[in-house]
GROMACS .gro file of C-alpha atoms in nm:
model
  351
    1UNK     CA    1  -1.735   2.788   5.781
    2UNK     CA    2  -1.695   2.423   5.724
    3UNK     CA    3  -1.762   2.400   5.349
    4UNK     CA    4  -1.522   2.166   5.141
    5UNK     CA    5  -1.388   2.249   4.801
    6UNK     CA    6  -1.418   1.903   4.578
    7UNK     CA    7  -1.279   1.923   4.212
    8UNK     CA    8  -1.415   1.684   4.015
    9UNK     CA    9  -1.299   1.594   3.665
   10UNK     CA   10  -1.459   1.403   3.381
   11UNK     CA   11  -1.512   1.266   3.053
   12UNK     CA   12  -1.735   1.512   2.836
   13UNK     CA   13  -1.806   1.822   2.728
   14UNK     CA   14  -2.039   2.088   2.951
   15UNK     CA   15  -2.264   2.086   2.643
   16UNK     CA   16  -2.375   1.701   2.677
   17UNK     CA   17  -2.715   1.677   2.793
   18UNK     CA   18  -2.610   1.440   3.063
   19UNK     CA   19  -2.331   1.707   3.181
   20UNK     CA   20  -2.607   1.954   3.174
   21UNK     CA   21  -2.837   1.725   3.374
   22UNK     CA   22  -2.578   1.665   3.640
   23UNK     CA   23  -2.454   2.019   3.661
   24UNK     CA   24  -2.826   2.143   3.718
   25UNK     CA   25  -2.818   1.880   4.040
   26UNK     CA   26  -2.503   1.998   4.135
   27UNK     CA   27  -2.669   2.348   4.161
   28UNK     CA   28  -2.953   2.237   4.384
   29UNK     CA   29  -2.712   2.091   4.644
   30UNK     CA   30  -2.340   2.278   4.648
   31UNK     CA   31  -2.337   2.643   4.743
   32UNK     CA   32  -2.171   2.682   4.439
   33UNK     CA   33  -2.101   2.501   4.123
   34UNK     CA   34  -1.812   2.644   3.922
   35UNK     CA   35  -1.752   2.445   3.570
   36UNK     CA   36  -1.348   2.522   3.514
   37UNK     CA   37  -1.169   2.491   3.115
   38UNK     CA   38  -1.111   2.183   2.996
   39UNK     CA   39  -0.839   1.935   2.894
   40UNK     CA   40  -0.816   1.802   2.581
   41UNK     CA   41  -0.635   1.472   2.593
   42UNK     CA   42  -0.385   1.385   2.295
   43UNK     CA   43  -0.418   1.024   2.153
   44UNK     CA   44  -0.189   0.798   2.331
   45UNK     CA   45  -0.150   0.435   2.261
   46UNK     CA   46  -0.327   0.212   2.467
   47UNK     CA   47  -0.257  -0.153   2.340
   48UNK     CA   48   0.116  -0.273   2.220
   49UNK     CA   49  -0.006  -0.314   1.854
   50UNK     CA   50  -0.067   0.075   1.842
   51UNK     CA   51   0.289   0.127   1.844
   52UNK     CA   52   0.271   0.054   1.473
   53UNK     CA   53   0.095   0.365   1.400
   54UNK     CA   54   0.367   0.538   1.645
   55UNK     CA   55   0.641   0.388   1.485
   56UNK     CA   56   0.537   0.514   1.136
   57UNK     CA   57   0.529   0.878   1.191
   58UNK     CA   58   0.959   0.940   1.228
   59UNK     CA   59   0.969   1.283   1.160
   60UNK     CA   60   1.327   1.221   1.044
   61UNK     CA   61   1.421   0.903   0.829
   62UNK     CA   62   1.574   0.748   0.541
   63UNK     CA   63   1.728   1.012   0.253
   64UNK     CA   64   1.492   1.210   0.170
   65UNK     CA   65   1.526   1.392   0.479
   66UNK     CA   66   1.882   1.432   0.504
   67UNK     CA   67   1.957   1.817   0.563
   68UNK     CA   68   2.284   1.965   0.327
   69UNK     CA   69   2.515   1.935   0.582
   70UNK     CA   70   2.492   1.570   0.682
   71UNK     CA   71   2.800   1.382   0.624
   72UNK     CA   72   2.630   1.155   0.407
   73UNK     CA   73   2.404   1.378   0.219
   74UNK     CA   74   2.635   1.365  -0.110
   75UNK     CA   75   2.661   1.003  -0.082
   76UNK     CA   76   2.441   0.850  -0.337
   77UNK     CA   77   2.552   0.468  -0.244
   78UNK     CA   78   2.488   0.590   0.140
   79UNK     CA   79   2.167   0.739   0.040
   80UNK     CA   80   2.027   0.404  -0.132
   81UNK     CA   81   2.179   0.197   0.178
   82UNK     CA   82   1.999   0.421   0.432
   83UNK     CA   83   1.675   0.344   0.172
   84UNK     CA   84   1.739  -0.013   0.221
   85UNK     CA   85   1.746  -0.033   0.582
   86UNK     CA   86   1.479   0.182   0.610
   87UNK     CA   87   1.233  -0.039   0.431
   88UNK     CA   88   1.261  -0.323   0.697
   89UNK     CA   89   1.142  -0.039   0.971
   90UNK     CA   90   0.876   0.052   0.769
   91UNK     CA   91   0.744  -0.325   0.736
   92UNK     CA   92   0.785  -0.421   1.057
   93UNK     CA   93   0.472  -0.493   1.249
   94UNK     CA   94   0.424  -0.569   1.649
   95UNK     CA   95   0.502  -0.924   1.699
   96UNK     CA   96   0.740  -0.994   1.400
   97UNK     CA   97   1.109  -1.084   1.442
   98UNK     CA   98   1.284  -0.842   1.317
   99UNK     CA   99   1.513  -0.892   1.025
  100UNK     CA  100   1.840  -0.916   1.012
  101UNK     CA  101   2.049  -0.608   0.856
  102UNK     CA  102   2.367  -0.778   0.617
  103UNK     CA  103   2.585  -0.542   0.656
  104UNK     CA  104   2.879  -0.444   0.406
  105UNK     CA  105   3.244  -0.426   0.517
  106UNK     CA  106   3.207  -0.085   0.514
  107UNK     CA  107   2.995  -0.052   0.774
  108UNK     CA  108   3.176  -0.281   0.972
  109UNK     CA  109   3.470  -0.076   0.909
  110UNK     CA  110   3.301   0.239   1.099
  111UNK     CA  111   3.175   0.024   1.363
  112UNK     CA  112   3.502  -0.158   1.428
  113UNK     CA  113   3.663   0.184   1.450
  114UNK     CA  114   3.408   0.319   1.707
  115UNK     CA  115   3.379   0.002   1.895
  116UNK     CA  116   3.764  -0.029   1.887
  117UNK     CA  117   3.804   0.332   2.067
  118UNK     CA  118   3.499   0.289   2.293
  119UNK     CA  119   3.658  -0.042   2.465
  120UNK     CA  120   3.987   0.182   2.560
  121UNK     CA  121   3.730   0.368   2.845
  122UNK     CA  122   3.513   0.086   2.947
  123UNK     CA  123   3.718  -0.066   3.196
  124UNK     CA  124   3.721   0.279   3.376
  125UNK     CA  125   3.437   0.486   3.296
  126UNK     CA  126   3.126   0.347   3.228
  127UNK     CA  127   2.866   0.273   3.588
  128UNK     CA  128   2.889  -0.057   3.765
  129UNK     CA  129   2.577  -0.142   3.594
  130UNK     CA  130   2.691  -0.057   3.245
  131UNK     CA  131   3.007  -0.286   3.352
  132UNK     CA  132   2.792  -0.557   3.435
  133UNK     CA  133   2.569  -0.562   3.126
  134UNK     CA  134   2.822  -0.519   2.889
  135UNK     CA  135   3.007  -0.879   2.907
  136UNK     CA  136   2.633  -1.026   2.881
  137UNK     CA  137   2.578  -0.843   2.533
  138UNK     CA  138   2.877  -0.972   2.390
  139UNK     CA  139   2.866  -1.352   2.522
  140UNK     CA  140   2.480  -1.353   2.386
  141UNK     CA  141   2.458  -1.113   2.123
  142UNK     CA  142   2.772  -1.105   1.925
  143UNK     CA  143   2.929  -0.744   2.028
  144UNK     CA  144   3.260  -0.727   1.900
  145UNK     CA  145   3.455  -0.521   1.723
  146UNK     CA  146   3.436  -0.757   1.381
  147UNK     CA  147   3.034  -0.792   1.384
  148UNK     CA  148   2.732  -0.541   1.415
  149UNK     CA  149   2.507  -0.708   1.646
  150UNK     CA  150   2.177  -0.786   1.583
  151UNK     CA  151   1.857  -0.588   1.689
  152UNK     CA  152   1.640  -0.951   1.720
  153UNK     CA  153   1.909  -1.074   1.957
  154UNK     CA  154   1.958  -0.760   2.163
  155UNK     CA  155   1.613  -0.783   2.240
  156UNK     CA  156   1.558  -1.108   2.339
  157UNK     CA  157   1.812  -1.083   2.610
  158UNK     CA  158   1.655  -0.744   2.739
  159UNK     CA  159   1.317  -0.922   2.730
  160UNK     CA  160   1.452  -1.184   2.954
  161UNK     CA  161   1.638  -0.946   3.193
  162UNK     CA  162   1.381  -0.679   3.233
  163UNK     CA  163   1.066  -0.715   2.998
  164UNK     CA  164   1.192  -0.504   2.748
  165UNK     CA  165   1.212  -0.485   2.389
  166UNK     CA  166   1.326  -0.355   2.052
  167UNK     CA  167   1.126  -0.226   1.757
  168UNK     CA  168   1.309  -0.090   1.436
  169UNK     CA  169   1.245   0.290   1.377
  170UNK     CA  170   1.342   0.410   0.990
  171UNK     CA  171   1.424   0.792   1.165
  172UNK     CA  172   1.384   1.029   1.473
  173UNK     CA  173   1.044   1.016   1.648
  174UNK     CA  174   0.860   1.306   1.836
  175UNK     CA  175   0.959   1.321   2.170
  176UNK     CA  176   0.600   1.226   2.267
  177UNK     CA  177   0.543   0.919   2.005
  178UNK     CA  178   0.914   0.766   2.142
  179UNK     CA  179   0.866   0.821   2.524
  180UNK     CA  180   0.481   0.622   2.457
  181UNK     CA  181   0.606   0.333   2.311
  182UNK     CA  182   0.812   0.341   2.657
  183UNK     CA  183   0.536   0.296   2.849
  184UNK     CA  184   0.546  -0.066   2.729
  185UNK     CA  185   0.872  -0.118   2.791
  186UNK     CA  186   0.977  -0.078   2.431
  187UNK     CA  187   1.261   0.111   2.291
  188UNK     CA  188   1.246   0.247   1.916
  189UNK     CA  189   1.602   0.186   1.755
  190UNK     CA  190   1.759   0.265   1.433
  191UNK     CA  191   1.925  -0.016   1.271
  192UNK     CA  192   2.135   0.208   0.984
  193UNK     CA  193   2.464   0.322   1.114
  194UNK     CA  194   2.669   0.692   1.076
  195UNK     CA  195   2.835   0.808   0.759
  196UNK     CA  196   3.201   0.591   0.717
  197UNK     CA  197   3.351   0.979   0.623
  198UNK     CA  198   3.238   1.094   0.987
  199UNK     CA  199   3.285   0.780   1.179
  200UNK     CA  200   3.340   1.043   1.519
  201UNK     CA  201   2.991   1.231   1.456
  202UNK     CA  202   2.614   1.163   1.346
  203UNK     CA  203   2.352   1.448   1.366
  204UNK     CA  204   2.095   1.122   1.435
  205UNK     CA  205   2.027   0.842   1.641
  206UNK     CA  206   2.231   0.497   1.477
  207UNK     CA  207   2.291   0.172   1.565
  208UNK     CA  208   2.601   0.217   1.707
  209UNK     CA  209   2.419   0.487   1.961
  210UNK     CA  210   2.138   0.235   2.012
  211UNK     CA  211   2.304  -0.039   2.090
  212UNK     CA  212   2.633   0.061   2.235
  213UNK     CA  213   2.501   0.337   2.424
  214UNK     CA  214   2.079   0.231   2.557
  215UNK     CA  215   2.101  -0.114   2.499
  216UNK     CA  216   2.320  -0.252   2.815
  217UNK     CA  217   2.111  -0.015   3.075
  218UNK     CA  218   1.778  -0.175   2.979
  219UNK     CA  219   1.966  -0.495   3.150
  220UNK     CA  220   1.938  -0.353   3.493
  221UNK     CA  221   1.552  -0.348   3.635
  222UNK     CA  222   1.612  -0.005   3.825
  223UNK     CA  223   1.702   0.166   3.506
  224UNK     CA  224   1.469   0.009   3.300
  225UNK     CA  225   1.152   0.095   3.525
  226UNK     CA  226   1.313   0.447   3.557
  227UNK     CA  227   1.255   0.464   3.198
  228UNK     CA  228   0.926   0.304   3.169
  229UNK     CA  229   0.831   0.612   3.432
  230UNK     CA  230   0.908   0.867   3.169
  231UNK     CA  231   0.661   0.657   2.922
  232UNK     CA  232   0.349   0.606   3.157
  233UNK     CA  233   0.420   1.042   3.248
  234UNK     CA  234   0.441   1.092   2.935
  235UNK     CA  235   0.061   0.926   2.780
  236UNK     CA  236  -0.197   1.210   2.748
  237UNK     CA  237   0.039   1.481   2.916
  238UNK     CA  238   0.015   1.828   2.788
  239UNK     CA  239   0.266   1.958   2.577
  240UNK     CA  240   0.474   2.158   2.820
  241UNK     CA  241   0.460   1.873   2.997
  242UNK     CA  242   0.605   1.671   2.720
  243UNK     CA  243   0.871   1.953   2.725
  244UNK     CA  244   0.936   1.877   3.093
  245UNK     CA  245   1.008   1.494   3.073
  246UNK     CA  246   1.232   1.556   2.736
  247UNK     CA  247   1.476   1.737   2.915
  248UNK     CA  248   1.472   1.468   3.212
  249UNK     CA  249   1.568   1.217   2.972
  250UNK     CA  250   1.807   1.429   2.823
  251UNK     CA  251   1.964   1.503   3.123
  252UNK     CA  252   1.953   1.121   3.259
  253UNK     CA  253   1.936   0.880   3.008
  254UNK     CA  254   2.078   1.060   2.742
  255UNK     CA  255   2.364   1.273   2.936
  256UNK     CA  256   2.341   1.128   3.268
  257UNK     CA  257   2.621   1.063   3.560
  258UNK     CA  258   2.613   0.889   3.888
  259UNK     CA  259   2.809   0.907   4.174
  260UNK     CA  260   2.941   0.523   4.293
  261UNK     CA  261   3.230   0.520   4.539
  262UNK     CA  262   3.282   0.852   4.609
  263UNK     CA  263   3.345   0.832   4.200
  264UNK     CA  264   3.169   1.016   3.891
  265UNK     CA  265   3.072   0.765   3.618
  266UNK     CA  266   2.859   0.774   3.319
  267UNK     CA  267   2.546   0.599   3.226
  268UNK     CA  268   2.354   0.848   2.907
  269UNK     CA  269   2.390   0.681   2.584
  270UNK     CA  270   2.514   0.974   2.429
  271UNK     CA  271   2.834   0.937   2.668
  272UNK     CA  272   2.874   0.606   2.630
  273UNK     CA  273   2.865   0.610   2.236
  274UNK     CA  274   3.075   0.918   2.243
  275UNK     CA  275   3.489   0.912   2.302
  276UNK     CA  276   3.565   1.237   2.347
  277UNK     CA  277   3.241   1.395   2.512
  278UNK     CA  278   3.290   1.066   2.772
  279UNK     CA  279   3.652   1.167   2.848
  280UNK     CA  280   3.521   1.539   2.857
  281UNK     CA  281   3.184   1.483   3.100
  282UNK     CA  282   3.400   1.323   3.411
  283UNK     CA  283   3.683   1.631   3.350
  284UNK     CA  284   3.659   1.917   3.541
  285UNK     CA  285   3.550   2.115   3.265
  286UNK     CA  286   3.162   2.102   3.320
  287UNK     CA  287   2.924   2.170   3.617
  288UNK     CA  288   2.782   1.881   3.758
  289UNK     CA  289   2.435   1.882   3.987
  290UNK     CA  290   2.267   1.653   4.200
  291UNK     CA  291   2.021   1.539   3.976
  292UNK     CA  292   1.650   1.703   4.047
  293UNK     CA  293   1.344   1.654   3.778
  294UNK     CA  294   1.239   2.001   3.911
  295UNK     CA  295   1.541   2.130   3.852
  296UNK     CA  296   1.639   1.936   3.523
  297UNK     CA  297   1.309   2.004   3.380
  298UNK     CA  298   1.361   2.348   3.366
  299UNK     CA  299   1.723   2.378   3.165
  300UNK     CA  300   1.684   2.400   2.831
  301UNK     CA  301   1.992   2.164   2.669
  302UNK     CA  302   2.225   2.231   2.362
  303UNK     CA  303   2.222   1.952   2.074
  304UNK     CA  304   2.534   2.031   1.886
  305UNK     CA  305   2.775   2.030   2.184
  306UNK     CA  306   2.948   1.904   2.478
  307UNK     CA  307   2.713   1.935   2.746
  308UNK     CA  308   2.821   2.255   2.994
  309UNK     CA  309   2.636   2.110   3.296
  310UNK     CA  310   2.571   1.729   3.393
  311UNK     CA  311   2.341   1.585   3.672
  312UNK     CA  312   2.475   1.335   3.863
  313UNK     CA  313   2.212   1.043   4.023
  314UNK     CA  314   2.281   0.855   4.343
  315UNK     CA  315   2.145   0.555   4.207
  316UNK     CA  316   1.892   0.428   3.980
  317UNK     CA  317   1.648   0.325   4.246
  318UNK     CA  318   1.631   0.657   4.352
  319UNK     CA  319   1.599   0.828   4.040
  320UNK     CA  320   1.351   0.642   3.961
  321UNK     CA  321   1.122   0.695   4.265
  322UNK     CA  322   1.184   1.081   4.180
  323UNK     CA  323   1.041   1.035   3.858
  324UNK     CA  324   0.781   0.900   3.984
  325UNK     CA  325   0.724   1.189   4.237
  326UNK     CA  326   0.748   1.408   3.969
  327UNK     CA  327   0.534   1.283   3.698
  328UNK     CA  328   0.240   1.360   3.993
  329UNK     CA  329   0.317   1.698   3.942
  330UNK     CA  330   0.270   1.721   3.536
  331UNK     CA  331  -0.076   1.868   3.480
  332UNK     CA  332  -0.288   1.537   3.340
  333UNK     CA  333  -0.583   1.441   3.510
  334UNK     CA  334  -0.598   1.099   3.531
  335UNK     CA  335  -0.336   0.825   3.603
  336UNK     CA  336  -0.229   0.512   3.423
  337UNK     CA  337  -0.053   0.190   3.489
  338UNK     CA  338   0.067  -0.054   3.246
  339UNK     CA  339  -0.079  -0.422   3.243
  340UNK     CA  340   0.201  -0.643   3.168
  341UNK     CA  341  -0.014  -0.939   3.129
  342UNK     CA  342  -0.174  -0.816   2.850
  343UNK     CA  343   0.047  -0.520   2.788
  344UNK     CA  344  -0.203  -0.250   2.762
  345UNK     CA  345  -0.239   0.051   2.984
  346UNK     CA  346  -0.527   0.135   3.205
  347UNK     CA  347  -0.635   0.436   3.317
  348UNK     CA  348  -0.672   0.429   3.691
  349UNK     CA  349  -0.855   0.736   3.806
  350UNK     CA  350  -0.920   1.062   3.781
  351UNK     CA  351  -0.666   1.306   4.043
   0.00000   0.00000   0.00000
């Protein structure tokens, strides 16, 4: 026959009178009316200012969640330190500067000693785009080997490169509460830095993996809209779909190669602020795949490891318009864009 299937979603429950009402017309007109289960949306944030209450919920921060084995766990001057840094985080509201961190010799020590090694691979392994942002960061934001920059600074040149910004994070975040703020084009960063007795290792996100490793890519407009793709998929989504996007950003901007001039280079901040696994991922030790967010999405990835299998992207342009294939397919049912007049997000429609 020529009868046409129509799927209609809503806001409400099949209880509300006006549902009710509505259904009961439905009936009178459709051959058949056929109410399907709902979707219960999670709370996402829908104005910049709700990133405070995002911000606030690290589900790993400051000392009292150190686990036995961290390098610093037996510390007590590390301990207090980590305390102390954490505090600014915790006070920090949407539209504040951010303070400055002093930080002790010591901790310029470890940084030195990282940023010291890190420079020896730059010239040759890093992406063109990495290469590109990197003299920027240290002509306007004091990166050096003798000074920790500053998170204020960092982000004021990202803001005037690409619209994005920095907000200071005490710990780790849920994947879902970091990849929202994203949507706005923020990035949550630590401002503490690893353990001086494991200056090689850090079982968390610091500084030195903020800045040295995400930092320069949110620079280059491709990249940063790439990531800002992962946000918008990831308001309201479903957690399997939450699941899905964690291990595209693993796989990309965490762990992620490209292929420029017939070369392999690196672009994940975990490469970048790593010496060894960044000599390691452009061996031939590991697998390397085109990169795919079908394909990606499905791997499940090892944390306390070199990576066994990479996936390299033929740019950032087109990664990004995969992503943005892909986050049609997560099961949400409604779309969003993000105003960046007033930066808020809209919902557009209902698919």
């Amino acid at each position: 026959s020529d009868s046409v299937t129509i799927n209609v979603g809503f806001n409400g429950n099949f209880s509300d009178q006006p549902v009710t009402k509505v259904f009961k017309e439905l009936e009178q007109k459709c051959i058949f009316v056929v109410p399907t289960s709902s979707y219960t949306v999670p709370w996402f944030p829908t104005k910049i200012s709700d990133l405070d209450k995002i911000r606030s919920r690290c589900i790993m921060g400051g000392s009292e969640t150190m686990q036995s084995d961290h390098p610093g766990f037996h510390d007590k001057d590390y301990r207090q330190r980590r305390d102390m840094i954490a505090d600014i985080a915790k006070n920090f509201r949407v539209g504040d500067k951010i303070k400055k961190v002093q930080y002790t010799e010591q901790e310029k020590k470890t940084w030195r000693f990282i940023f010291e090694k890190l420079m020896q691979l730059y010239p040759s392994h890093p992406c063109f785009e990495y290469q590109l942002a990197f003299p920027l960061l240290v002509e306007h934001c004091g990166y050096r080997a003798d000074n920790i920059p500053q998170l204020q600074d960092v982000s004021d040149l990202l803001f005037e490169k690409t619209g994005f910004t920095l907000q200071p994070v005490y710990g780790l975040l849920s994947n879902r509460d970091f990849f929202n703020a994203l949507a706005f084009r923020v990035f949550c960063s630590t401002q503490y830095i690893r353990h001086h007795g494991a200056p090689d290792y850090t079982p968390e996100p610091d500084i030195v993996h903020e800045l040295v490793g995400h930092a320069p890519l949110f620079t280059d407009p491709d990249f940063a809209d790439f990531s800002q793709e992962i946000g918008l998929a990831s308001l309201g989504a479903s957690e399997e779909a939450i699941e899905k996007l964690a291990r595209c950003y693993w796989y990309t901007v965490e762990f992620g190669l490209c292929r420029q001039r017939g070369a392999l280079k690196a672009y994940g901040a975990g490469l970048l602020s790593s010496f060894g696994e960044l000599q390691y991922c452009l061996s031939e030790k590991p697998e390397v795949k085109p990169f795919d967010p079908n394909v990606a999405s499905k791997i499940p990835y090892p944390i306390t490891n070199f990576q066994p299998l990479y996936f390299a992207a033929d740019s950032f342009y087109k990664m990004k318009e995969q992503m943005r294939q892909f986050s049609r397919s997560l099961d949400r049912p409604f779309d969003v864009k993000f105003n960046p007049y007033s930066r808020s997000i809209e919902e557009v429609d209902y698919v």
